[in-house]
C-alpha atoms as a printed R data frame, in Angstrom:
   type eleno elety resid chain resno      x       y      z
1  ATOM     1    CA   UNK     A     1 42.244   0.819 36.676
2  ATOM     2    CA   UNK     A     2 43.992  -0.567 33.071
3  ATOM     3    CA   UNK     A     3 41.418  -3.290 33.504
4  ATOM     4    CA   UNK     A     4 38.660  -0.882 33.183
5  ATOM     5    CA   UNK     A     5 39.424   0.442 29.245
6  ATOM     6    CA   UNK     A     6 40.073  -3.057 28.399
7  ATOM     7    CA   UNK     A     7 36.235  -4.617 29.633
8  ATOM     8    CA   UNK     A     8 34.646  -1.915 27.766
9  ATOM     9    CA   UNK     A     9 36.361  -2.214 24.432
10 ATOM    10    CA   UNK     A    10 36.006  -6.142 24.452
11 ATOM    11    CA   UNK     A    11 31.925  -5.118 25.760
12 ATOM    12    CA   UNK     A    12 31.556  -2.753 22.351
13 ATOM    13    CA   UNK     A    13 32.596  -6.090 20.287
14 ATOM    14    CA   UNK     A    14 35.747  -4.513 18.970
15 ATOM    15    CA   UNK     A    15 38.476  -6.314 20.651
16 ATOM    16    CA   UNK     A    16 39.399  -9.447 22.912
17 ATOM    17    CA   UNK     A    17 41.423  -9.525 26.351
18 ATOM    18    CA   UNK     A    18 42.612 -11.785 28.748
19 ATOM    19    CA   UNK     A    19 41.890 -10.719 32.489
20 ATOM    20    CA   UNK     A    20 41.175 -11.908 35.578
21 ATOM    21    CA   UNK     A    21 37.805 -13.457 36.710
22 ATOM    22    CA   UNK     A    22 37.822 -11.437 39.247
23 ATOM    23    CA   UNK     A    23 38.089  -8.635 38.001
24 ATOM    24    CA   UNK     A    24 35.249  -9.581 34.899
25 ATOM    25    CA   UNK     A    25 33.297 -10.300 37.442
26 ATOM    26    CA   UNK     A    26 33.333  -7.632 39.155
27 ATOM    27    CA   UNK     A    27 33.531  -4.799 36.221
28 ATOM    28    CA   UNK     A    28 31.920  -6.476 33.075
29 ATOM    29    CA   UNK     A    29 28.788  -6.940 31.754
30 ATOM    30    CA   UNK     A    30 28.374 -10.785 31.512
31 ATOM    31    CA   UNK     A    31 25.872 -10.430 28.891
32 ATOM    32    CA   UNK     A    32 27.704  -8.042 26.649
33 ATOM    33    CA   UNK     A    33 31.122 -10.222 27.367
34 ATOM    34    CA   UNK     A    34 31.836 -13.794 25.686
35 ATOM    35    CA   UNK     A    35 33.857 -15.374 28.606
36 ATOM    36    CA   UNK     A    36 36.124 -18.281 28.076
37 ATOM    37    CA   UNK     A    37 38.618 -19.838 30.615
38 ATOM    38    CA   UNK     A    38 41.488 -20.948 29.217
39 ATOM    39    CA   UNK     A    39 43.119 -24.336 29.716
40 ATOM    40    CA   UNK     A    40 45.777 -25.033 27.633
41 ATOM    41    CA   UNK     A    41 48.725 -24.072 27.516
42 ATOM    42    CA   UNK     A    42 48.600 -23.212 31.241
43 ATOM    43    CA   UNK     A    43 49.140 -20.131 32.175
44 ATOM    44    CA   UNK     A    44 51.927 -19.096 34.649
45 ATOM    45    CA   UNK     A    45 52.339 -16.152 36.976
46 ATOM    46    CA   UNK     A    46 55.759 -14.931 38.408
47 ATOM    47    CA   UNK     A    47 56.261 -13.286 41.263
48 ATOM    48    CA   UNK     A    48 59.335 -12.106 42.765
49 ATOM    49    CA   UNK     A    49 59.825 -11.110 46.691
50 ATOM    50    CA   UNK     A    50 63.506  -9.170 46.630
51 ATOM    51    CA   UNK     A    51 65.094  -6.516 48.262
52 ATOM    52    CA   UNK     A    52 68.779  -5.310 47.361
53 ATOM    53    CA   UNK     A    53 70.165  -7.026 50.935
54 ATOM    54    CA   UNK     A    54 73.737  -6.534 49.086
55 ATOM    55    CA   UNK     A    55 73.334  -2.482 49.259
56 ATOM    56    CA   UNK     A    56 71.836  -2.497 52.353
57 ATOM    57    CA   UNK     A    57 69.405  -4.182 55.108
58 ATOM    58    CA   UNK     A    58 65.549  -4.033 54.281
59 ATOM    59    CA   UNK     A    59 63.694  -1.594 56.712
60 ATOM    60    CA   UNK     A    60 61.692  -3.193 59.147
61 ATOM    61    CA   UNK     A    61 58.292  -2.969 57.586
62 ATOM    62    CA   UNK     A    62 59.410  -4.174 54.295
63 ATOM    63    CA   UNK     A    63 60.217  -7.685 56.267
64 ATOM    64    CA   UNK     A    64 57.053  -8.051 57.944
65 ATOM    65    CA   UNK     A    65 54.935  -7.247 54.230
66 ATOM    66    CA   UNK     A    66 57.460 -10.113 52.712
67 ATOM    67    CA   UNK     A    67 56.769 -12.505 55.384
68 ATOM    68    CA   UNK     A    68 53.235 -11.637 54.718
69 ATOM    69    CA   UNK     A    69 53.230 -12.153 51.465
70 ATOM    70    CA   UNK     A    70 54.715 -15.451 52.056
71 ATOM    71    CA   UNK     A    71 52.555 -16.477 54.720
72 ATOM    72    CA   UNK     A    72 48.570 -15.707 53.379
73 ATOM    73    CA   UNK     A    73 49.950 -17.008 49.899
74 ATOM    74    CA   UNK     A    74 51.486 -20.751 51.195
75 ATOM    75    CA   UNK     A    75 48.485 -22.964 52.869
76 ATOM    76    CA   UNK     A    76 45.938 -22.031 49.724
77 ATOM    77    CA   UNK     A    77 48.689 -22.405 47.593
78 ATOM    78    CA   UNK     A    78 49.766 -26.009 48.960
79 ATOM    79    CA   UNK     A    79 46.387 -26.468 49.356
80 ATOM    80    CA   UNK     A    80 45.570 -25.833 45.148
81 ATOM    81    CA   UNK     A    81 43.715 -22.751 45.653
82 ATOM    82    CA   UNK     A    82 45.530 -20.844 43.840
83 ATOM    83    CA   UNK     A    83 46.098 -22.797 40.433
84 ATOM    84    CA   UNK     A    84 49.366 -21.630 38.940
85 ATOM    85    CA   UNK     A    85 51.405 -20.543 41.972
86 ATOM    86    CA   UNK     A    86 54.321 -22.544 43.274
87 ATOM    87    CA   UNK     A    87 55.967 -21.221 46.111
88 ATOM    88    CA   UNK     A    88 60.044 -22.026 46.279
């Protein structure tokens, strides 16, 4: 995992990183790490659901994961859950 590396050089005092809470929270050291959240500007996350439909029809399973996808991310995203995700 990238995310890995990147705890343990900001842990040793040498470097800063932006990552996840999650993952922090699950890898770091909370009292070796300085941990800020940030608030402004906002930070945005893209992500893109496509398959190359023009070429040829998406296989089966690659439907169903998309319609996953879609599915598990709308409620908690209408709901503001999920700060930073907009579903369109």
């Amino acid at each position: 995992m990238e995310s890995l590396g990147t705890i343990r050089i900001a842990e040793s005092g040498e470097a800063c990183t932006i990552l996840p809470c999650s993952v922090v929270a699950v890898h770091g050291d909370p009292r070796r790490l300085g941990v800020r959240r940030i608030v402004g500007p906002a930070l945005r996350r893209y992500i893109a659901l496509r398959t190359a439909t023009d070429r040829y029809e998406p296989r089966d399973a690659a439907v169903v994961v998309r319609r996953g996808i879609v599915e598990v991310t709308r409620e908690p995203a209408a709901a503001g859950r999920l700060p930073g995700i907009h579903l369109t």
